Amino acid sequence: MSDQSQPIVKPQPIVEVEDLWVWLRKRGREIPLVRGLSYTLRPAEALSIVGESGAGKSIGVRAALGLLDPRLFRVTGSSKLVGTDVLALTAKERARYVPSVAALVFQDPGRSLNPTMRVGDQIAEAFLKGSGYEPGMTRAKAEARALQLMKDVRIAAAEERFKAYPNQLSGGMKQRVVIAIAVACKPQVLFCDEPTSSLDVTTQAAIMDLIGELRDQTGIATVTITHDLALAASRARKVIVMYGGQVVEALPARLVATESAMPYTTALIEAVPDIDGNGTPPTPIEGMPPDPANLPSGCSFHPRCRFAQDDCLTNTPELRVVAPAHELRCFHPVKDLELQEASR
Ligand SMILES: Nc1ncnc2c1ncn2[C@@H]1O[C@H](COP(=O)(O)OP(=O)(O)OP(=O)(O)O)[C@@H](O)[C@H]1O
Ligand SMILES: [Mg+2]
């Protein structure tokens, strides 16, 4: 046997979103909602997209899955899911292809479930009619798989709950059922749009743990949208911070607490209780997120930025690489400012 070590081959990306722009068509105008979003995800990778309301997180994900109505929105760029650019497909091709590779879980599990159908049957449907279908599938086999999946997503007393209707389950249980249906379709990537924000804090953590377990067991990649930077940093591998439709900072999750350099990211950190563990009370970010129809000049964050200088009002910062896997859209990163202050 050769003693030369094998070169490390990175697995092919499952998601490659490249320069994604979304415009809302409104009274003859086009309003930019997402501006140049790019990210790549490989098997078993976890990405979190964070930002305040209106940042373009949901629209960005829906655009990447080809789910936006072309009469209302114009989308440019590319979104390759398992190597196929879904934006280059026809609507019919997309409707067949996307569910075979990707699943989307929403905030409100009640909305995703059929209130008139037992939850076990809803999971079994994914094996009978959905992308979870395999040749030779029978109702009995599908039901057995559905029951096993309910156990896999840690639904206690699964046999009993198999026969329950959605309104007989708690919010956390319903979200587990939704995740079971998503996983039954054997996606390679699971997009979760605020999967836990309708749930209490303990259930939120349990659902995020479940998504993590599924990722470890199946190699599925996950993209999770959240307002909660602390949750994002603790559960993801990479964090993207969006503001005004743009990525303003992207960095490895483990560096969020110590290396964040965009004043918006550090403001988000200060806005959540005790992410840095030093006991400081949360400080809300003053002001409002920008209106996409009326974006500020220069850096979109400058009207709310404590560190804004003259150039931030007139010049538009580009996203630039500042360290390995760390990108930043800012002329005056917090680290530089701290160093300047320290040297005074
Ligand atoms: N169907 C729609 N028609 C018109 N504008 C829309 C539509 N959906 C979203 N927008 C606008 O697009 C922008 C981005 O919205 P998006 O829903 O992506 O925000 P978000 O970051 O997901 O916020 P939240 O955290 O509140 O879910 C917002 O200004 C929003 O008003
Ligand atoms: Mg949203």
Short mmCIF file of C-alpha atoms and ligand atoms in Angstrom, two decimals:
data_model
loop_
_atom_site.label_atom_id
_atom_site.label_comp_id
_atom_site.label_asym_id
_atom_site.label_seq_id
_atom_site.Cartn_x
_atom_site.Cartn_y
_atom_site.Cartn_z
CA MET A 1 0.00 0.00 0.00
CA SER A 2 1.28 3.48 -0.78
CA ASP A 3 2.09 5.57 2.24
CA GLN A 4 1.21 8.73 0.36
CA SER A 5 -1.94 10.22 1.82
CA GLN A 6 -4.88 10.57 -0.54
CA PRO A 7 -5.68 14.11 -1.66
CA ILE A 8 -8.74 15.42 0.14
CA VAL A 9 -11.54 15.73 -2.41
CA LYS A 10 -14.25 18.15 -1.38
CA PRO A 11 -17.72 16.79 -2.14
CA GLN A 12 -19.61 18.56 -4.92
CA PRO A 13 -21.76 21.46 -3.73
CA ILE A 14 -25.45 20.76 -3.23
CA VAL A 15 -26.42 24.42 -3.42
CA GLU A 16 -24.62 27.08 -5.47
CA VAL A 17 -26.43 30.40 -5.40
CA GLU A 18 -24.60 32.93 -7.53
CA ASP A 19 -25.28 36.66 -7.77
CA LEU A 20 -29.00 36.27 -7.13
CA TRP A 21 -31.05 39.46 -7.62
CA VAL A 22 -34.79 39.80 -7.06
CA TRP A 23 -36.82 42.80 -8.18
CA LEU A 24 -40.43 43.42 -7.26
CA ARG A 25 -42.43 44.69 -10.24
CA LYS A 26 -44.55 47.54 -8.94
CA ARG A 27 -46.42 50.16 -10.96
CA GLY A 28 -43.90 50.15 -13.81
CA ARG A 29 -40.97 50.24 -11.39
CA GLU A 30 -38.63 47.49 -10.31
CA ILE A 31 -37.74 47.51 -6.61
CA PRO A 32 -34.65 45.51 -5.59
CA LEU A 33 -35.47 43.12 -2.73
CA VAL A 34 -32.38 40.90 -2.96
CA ARG A 35 -29.11 42.27 -4.31
CA GLY A 36 -26.38 39.88 -5.38
CA LEU A 37 -26.81 37.02 -2.93
CA SER A 38 -24.24 34.20 -3.28
CA TYR A 39 -23.50 31.14 -1.20
CA THR A 40 -22.35 27.54 -1.58
CA LEU A 41 -23.29 24.53 0.49
CA ARG A 42 -21.85 21.00 0.48
CA PRO A 43 -23.38 17.83 1.96
CA ALA A 44 -23.99 17.96 5.72
CA GLU A 45 -23.14 21.67 5.84
CA ALA A 46 -25.28 24.04 7.86
CA LEU A 47 -25.80 27.65 6.86
CA SER A 48 -27.81 30.22 8.80
CA ILE A 49 -29.16 33.38 7.21
CA VAL A 50 -29.72 36.12 9.77
CA GLY A 51 -31.15 39.63 9.65
CA GLU A 52 -34.02 41.82 10.73
CA SER A 53 -37.48 41.75 9.24
CA GLY A 54 -37.54 42.76 5.58
CA ALA A 55 -33.85 41.97 4.93
CA GLY A 56 -34.78 39.68 2.03
CA LYS A 57 -34.10 36.38 3.77
CA SER A 58 -37.33 34.63 2.76
CA ILE A 59 -37.51 36.16 -0.70
CA GLY A 60 -33.88 35.10 -1.25
CA VAL A 61 -34.64 31.49 -0.36
CA ARG A 62 -37.86 31.38 -2.35
CA ALA A 63 -36.04 32.82 -5.35
CA ALA A 64 -33.28 30.22 -5.01
CA LEU A 65 -35.92 27.48 -5.13
CA GLY A 66 -37.62 29.06 -8.15
CA LEU A 67 -40.81 29.63 -6.16
CA LEU A 68 -41.43 33.30 -6.92
CA ASP A 69 -44.25 34.27 -9.26
CA PRO A 70 -42.58 35.73 -12.38
CA ARG A 71 -45.50 38.14 -12.86
CA LEU A 72 -44.61 39.82 -9.57
CA PHE A 73 -40.86 39.32 -9.34
CA ARG A 74 -37.92 39.40 -11.75
CA VAL A 75 -35.07 37.11 -10.72
CA THR A 76 -31.55 37.06 -12.19
CA GLY A 77 -28.41 35.10 -11.37
CA SER A 78 -28.25 31.37 -10.92
CA SER A 79 -29.27 28.84 -8.30
CA LYS A 80 -27.79 25.41 -8.84
CA LEU A 81 -29.34 22.66 -6.76
CA VAL A 82 -27.30 19.45 -7.11
CA GLY A 83 -25.71 20.86 -10.25
CA THR A 84 -28.86 22.02 -12.05
CA ASP A 85 -29.67 25.72 -12.32
CA VAL A 86 -33.32 25.75 -11.32
CA LEU A 87 -33.75 29.28 -12.68
CA ALA A 88 -32.89 28.02 -16.17
CA LEU A 89 -35.61 25.34 -16.10
CA THR A 90 -39.16 25.78 -17.39
CA ALA A 91 -41.85 26.08 -14.71
CA LYS A 92 -42.94 22.50 -15.41
CA GLU A 93 -39.40 21.11 -15.20
CA ARG A 94 -38.80 23.07 -12.01
CA ALA A 95 -41.99 21.79 -10.36
CA ARG A 96 -40.75 18.25 -10.91
CA TYR A 97 -37.06 18.79 -10.17
CA VAL A 98 -36.98 21.04 -7.08
CA PRO A 99 -39.02 18.79 -4.73
CA SER A 100 -36.77 15.87 -5.65
CA VAL A 101 -33.70 17.63 -4.26
CA ALA A 102 -34.91 20.30 -1.81
CA ALA A 103 -37.56 20.76 0.87
CA LEU A 104 -38.78 23.91 2.59
CA VAL A 105 -40.06 24.07 6.16
CA PHE A 106 -41.95 27.20 7.25
CA GLN A 107 -42.42 29.05 10.51
CA ASP A 108 -46.02 28.02 11.03
CA PRO A 109 -46.32 24.22 10.92
CA GLY A 110 -50.13 24.47 11.00
CA ARG A 111 -50.07 26.09 7.56
CA SER A 112 -48.08 23.25 6.00
CA LEU A 113 -50.34 20.46 7.25
CA ASN A 114 -53.75 19.35 6.03
CA PRO A 115 -56.14 19.86 8.99
CA THR A 116 -58.53 17.16 7.78
CA MET A 117 -56.01 14.35 7.43
CA ARG A 118 -54.34 12.23 10.11
CA VAL A 119 -50.67 13.17 10.46
CA GLY A 120 -49.42 9.61 9.91
CA ASP A 121 -51.28 9.48 6.61
CA GLN A 122 -49.78 12.81 5.61
CA ILE A 123 -46.28 11.43 6.13
CA ALA A 124 -47.21 8.17 4.34
CA GLU A 125 -48.42 10.23 1.35
CA ALA A 126 -44.85 11.45 0.83
CA PHE A 127 -43.82 7.82 0.27
CA LEU A 128 -46.85 6.97 -1.86
CA LYS A 129 -47.19 10.07 -4.04
CA GLY A 130 -44.31 12.41 -3.22
CA SER A 131 -40.60 12.31 -3.95
CA GLY A 132 -40.23 9.58 -1.32
CA TYR A 133 -41.87 7.08 -3.70
CA GLU A 134 -39.92 4.00 -4.65
CA PRO A 135 -40.98 1.17 -6.98
CA GLY A 136 -42.84 -1.54 -5.08
CA MET A 137 -44.17 0.89 -2.47
CA THR A 138 -47.46 -0.20 -0.93
CA ARG A 139 -49.71 1.57 1.58
CA ALA A 140 -48.62 -0.83 4.33
CA LYS A 141 -44.94 -0.18 3.59
CA ALA A 142 -45.51 3.58 3.41
CA GLU A 143 -47.31 3.54 6.76
CA ALA A 144 -44.53 1.52 8.38
CA ARG A 145 -41.96 3.99 7.03
CA ALA A 146 -44.06 6.92 8.23
CA LEU A 147 -44.29 5.46 11.73
CA GLN A 148 -40.54 4.87 11.84
CA LEU A 149 -39.95 8.43 10.68
CA MET A 150 -42.20 9.74 13.46
CA LYS A 151 -39.96 7.90 15.91
CA ASP A 152 -36.84 9.22 14.16
CA VAL A 153 -38.04 12.81 14.63
CA ARG A 154 -38.64 11.96 18.33
CA ILE A 155 -42.40 12.05 18.40
CA ALA A 156 -43.25 10.24 21.64
CA ALA A 157 -46.12 7.70 21.58
CA ALA A 158 -45.78 7.65 17.79
CA GLU A 159 -48.32 4.84 17.30
CA GLU A 160 -51.04 6.92 18.95
CA ARG A 161 -50.03 10.17 17.34
CA PHE A 162 -49.96 8.52 13.90
CA LYS A 163 -53.76 8.65 14.03
CA ALA A 164 -53.99 12.21 15.42
CA TYR A 165 -55.15 15.22 13.43
CA PRO A 166 -52.85 18.27 13.38
CA ASN A 167 -55.00 20.25 15.84
CA GLN A 168 -54.52 17.49 18.41
CA LEU A 169 -50.75 18.11 18.47
CA SER A 170 -48.67 20.87 20.05
CA GLY A 171 -46.79 23.36 17.85
CA GLY A 172 -43.50 21.56 18.42
CA MET A 173 -45.04 18.17 17.51
CA LYS A 174 -46.60 19.64 14.37
CA GLN A 175 -43.23 21.04 13.32
CA ARG A 176 -41.71 17.56 13.85
CA VAL A 177 -44.41 16.13 11.55
CA VAL A 178 -43.61 18.78 8.93
CA ILE A 179 -39.91 17.93 9.18
CA ALA A 180 -40.76 14.21 8.88
CA ILE A 181 -42.70 14.90 5.67
CA ALA A 182 -39.80 16.98 4.34
CA VAL A 183 -37.28 14.24 5.15
CA ALA A 184 -39.55 11.51 3.68
CA CYS A 185 -39.07 13.16 0.31
CA LYS A 186 -35.30 12.47 0.65
CA PRO A 187 -34.12 15.97 -0.16
CA GLN A 188 -30.41 16.71 -0.30
CA VAL A 189 -31.01 20.15 1.17
CA LEU A 190 -33.54 21.33 3.72
CA PHE A 191 -34.41 25.04 3.77
CA CYS A 192 -36.02 26.11 7.05
CA ASP A 193 -37.62 29.56 7.15
CA GLU A 194 -37.77 30.47 10.85
CA PRO A 195 -38.74 26.91 11.75
CA THR A 196 -38.89 27.66 15.45
CA SER A 197 -40.13 31.22 15.85
CA SER A 198 -43.71 30.16 16.58
CA LEU A 199 -42.48 27.84 19.35
CA ASP A 200 -41.41 28.31 22.95
CA VAL A 201 -37.70 28.52 23.74
CA THR A 202 -37.23 24.91 24.92
CA THR A 203 -39.07 23.52 21.90
CA GLN A 204 -37.05 25.84 19.61
CA ALA A 205 -33.82 24.30 20.89
CA ALA A 206 -35.22 20.76 20.54
CA ILE A 207 -36.29 21.37 16.92
CA MET A 208 -32.90 22.88 16.05
CA ASP A 209 -31.23 19.85 17.68
CA LEU A 210 -33.44 17.56 15.61
CA ILE A 211 -32.45 19.34 12.38
CA GLY A 212 -28.80 18.94 13.43
CA GLU A 213 -29.27 15.22 14.14
CA LEU A 214 -30.90 14.67 10.75
CA ARG A 215 -27.98 16.46 9.12
CA ASP A 216 -25.44 14.27 10.91
CA GLN A 217 -27.35 11.05 10.17
CA THR A 218 -28.32 11.65 6.55
CA GLY A 219 -25.73 14.10 5.22
CA ILE A 220 -28.50 16.50 4.25
CA ALA A 221 -27.39 20.15 3.97
CA THR A 222 -29.45 22.75 5.81
CA VAL A 223 -30.17 26.44 5.30
CA THR A 224 -31.91 27.98 8.30
CA ILE A 225 -33.37 31.48 8.35
CA THR A 226 -33.60 33.13 11.73
CA HIS A 227 -33.71 36.51 13.47
CA ASP A 228 -31.73 35.04 16.31
CA LEU A 229 -28.00 35.44 15.77
CA ALA A 230 -27.18 33.51 18.97
CA LEU A 231 -29.20 30.51 17.78
CA ALA A 232 -27.64 30.78 14.31
CA ALA A 233 -24.11 30.96 15.68
CA SER A 234 -24.60 27.98 17.96
CA ARG A 235 -26.20 25.64 15.41
CA ALA A 236 -24.72 26.48 12.02
CA ARG A 237 -21.31 26.15 10.48
CA LYS A 238 -21.51 29.35 8.49
CA VAL A 239 -23.55 32.49 9.08
CA ILE A 240 -24.67 35.02 6.48
CA VAL A 241 -25.92 38.37 7.75
CA MET A 242 -28.31 40.19 5.40
CA TYR A 243 -29.30 43.85 5.49
CA GLY A 244 -31.37 45.69 2.92
CA GLY A 245 -31.35 42.73 0.52
CA GLN A 246 -27.56 42.34 0.61
CA VAL A 247 -25.07 40.17 2.41
CA VAL A 248 -23.19 42.51 4.73
CA GLU A 249 -21.09 39.87 6.48
CA ALA A 250 -20.47 36.14 6.04
CA LEU A 251 -18.30 34.20 8.44
CA PRO A 252 -17.78 30.85 10.16
CA ALA A 253 -20.35 30.48 12.95
CA ARG A 254 -17.73 29.81 15.61
CA LEU A 255 -16.20 33.24 14.95
CA VAL A 256 -19.43 35.25 15.23
CA ALA A 257 -18.96 36.21 18.89
CA THR A 258 -15.31 37.20 18.55
CA GLU A 259 -14.57 38.19 14.92
CA SER A 260 -17.73 39.93 13.64
CA ALA A 261 -16.59 43.20 12.17
CA MET A 262 -19.59 44.77 10.42
CA PRO A 263 -21.23 47.29 12.80
CA TYR A 264 -24.62 45.80 11.87
CA THR A 265 -23.54 42.31 12.98
CA THR A 266 -22.09 43.61 16.22
CA ALA A 267 -25.31 45.58 16.78
CA LEU A 268 -27.28 42.34 16.27
CA ILE A 269 -25.02 40.64 18.81
CA GLU A 270 -25.68 43.42 21.30
CA ALA A 271 -29.40 43.10 20.60
CA VAL A 272 -29.63 39.47 21.75
CA PRO A 273 -29.36 38.64 25.45
CA ASP A 274 -25.85 37.66 26.39
CA ILE A 275 -24.43 35.97 23.27
CA ASP A 276 -20.94 36.96 24.41
CA GLY A 277 -21.50 35.60 27.91
CA ASN A 278 -20.34 38.73 29.72
CA GLY A 279 -23.69 39.54 31.26
CA THR A 280 -24.34 42.80 29.40
CA PRO A 281 -28.04 43.63 28.92
CA PRO A 282 -29.34 43.61 25.32
CA THR A 283 -29.27 46.90 23.38
CA PRO A 284 -31.87 47.16 20.60
CA ILE A 285 -30.73 48.61 17.26
CA GLU A 286 -32.16 52.09 16.87
CA GLY A 287 -34.01 53.11 13.74
CA MET A 288 -35.73 51.06 11.08
CA PRO A 289 -34.44 48.72 8.37
CA PRO A 290 -34.36 50.43 4.96
CA ASP A 291 -37.30 50.53 2.55
CA PRO A 292 -36.15 48.67 -0.59
CA ALA A 293 -38.03 51.25 -2.70
CA ASN A 294 -36.01 54.04 -1.14
CA LEU A 295 -32.57 52.77 -0.22
CA PRO A 296 -30.10 55.15 1.44
CA SER A 297 -27.11 56.36 -0.58
CA GLY A 298 -23.72 54.78 0.08
CA CYS A 299 -23.77 51.99 2.64
CA SER A 300 -27.39 50.96 3.27
CA PHE A 301 -26.70 50.70 7.01
CA HIS A 302 -25.12 54.14 7.42
CA PRO A 303 -28.23 55.94 8.80
CA ARG A 304 -28.25 53.54 11.78
CA CYS A 305 -24.51 53.01 12.12
CA ARG A 306 -22.77 54.41 15.19
CA PHE A 307 -19.46 54.36 13.32
CA ALA A 308 -20.58 55.92 10.00
CA GLN A 309 -18.15 58.42 8.49
CA ASP A 310 -18.47 60.74 5.48
CA ASP A 311 -17.44 58.11 2.92
CA CYS A 312 -20.20 55.76 4.14
CA LEU A 313 -22.81 58.27 2.93
CA THR A 314 -21.41 58.65 -0.58
CA ASN A 315 -19.50 55.48 -1.47
CA THR A 316 -21.01 52.02 -1.82
CA PRO A 317 -19.01 49.30 -0.08
CA GLU A 318 -18.38 46.01 -1.91
CA LEU A 319 -18.36 42.64 -0.19
CA ARG A 320 -14.66 41.83 0.29
CA VAL A 321 -12.73 38.92 1.76
CA VAL A 322 -11.06 40.01 5.01
CA ALA A 323 -9.92 36.61 6.33
CA PRO A 324 -10.35 32.98 5.25
CA ALA A 325 -14.10 32.32 4.84
CA HIS A 326 -14.86 35.82 6.19
CA GLU A 327 -16.46 38.43 3.93
CA LEU A 328 -17.43 41.93 4.88
CA ARG A 329 -19.22 44.90 3.29
CA CYS A 330 -17.94 47.83 5.33
CA PHE A 331 -15.41 50.67 5.03
CA HIS A 332 -14.81 50.91 8.76
CA PRO A 333 -14.94 47.48 10.38
CA VAL A 334 -15.37 47.36 14.13
CA LYS A 335 -11.97 45.72 14.71
CA ASP A 336 -10.15 48.62 13.00
CA LEU A 337 -12.14 51.09 15.07
CA GLU A 338 -11.33 49.27 18.29
CA LEU A 339 -7.63 49.23 17.36
CA GLN A 340 -7.73 52.97 16.59
CA GLU A 341 -9.40 53.63 19.93
CA ALA A 342 -6.91 51.46 21.76
CA SER A 343 -3.92 53.28 20.17
CA ARG A 344 -5.20 56.70 21.20
N1 LIG B 1 -45.27 39.13 -1.91
C1 LIG B 1 -44.62 40.29 -1.79
N2 LIG B 1 -45.00 41.37 -2.46
C2 LIG B 1 -44.34 42.53 -2.33
N3 LIG B 1 -43.27 42.72 -1.54
C3 LIG B 1 -42.84 41.68 -0.84
C4 LIG B 1 -43.49 40.41 -0.91
N4 LIG B 1 -42.85 39.57 -0.09
C5 LIG B 1 -41.85 40.29 0.48
N5 LIG B 1 -41.85 41.56 0.03
C6 LIG B 1 -40.90 42.61 0.43
O1 LIG B 1 -39.58 42.12 0.19
C7 LIG B 1 -38.70 42.54 1.20
C8 LIG B 1 -38.00 41.33 1.77
O2 LIG B 1 -39.01 40.50 2.37
P1 LIG B 1 -38.67 39.10 3.04
O3 LIG B 1 -39.99 38.46 3.30
O4 LIG B 1 -37.70 38.36 2.23
O5 LIG B 1 -38.00 39.57 4.40
P2 LIG B 1 -37.43 38.67 5.58
O6 LIG B 1 -35.97 39.01 5.70
O7 LIG B 1 -37.76 37.25 5.34
O8 LIG B 1 -38.20 39.26 6.83
P3 LIG B 1 -38.95 38.52 8.05
O9 LIG B 1 -37.87 38.30 9.04
O10 LIG B 1 -39.95 39.51 8.50
O11 LIG B 1 -39.55 37.26 7.55
C9 LIG B 1 -39.54 43.32 2.22
O12 LIG B 1 -39.38 44.68 1.96
C10 LIG B 1 -40.94 42.88 1.92
O13 LIG B 1 -41.87 43.91 2.20
MG MG B 2 -39.06 35.94 6.23
#
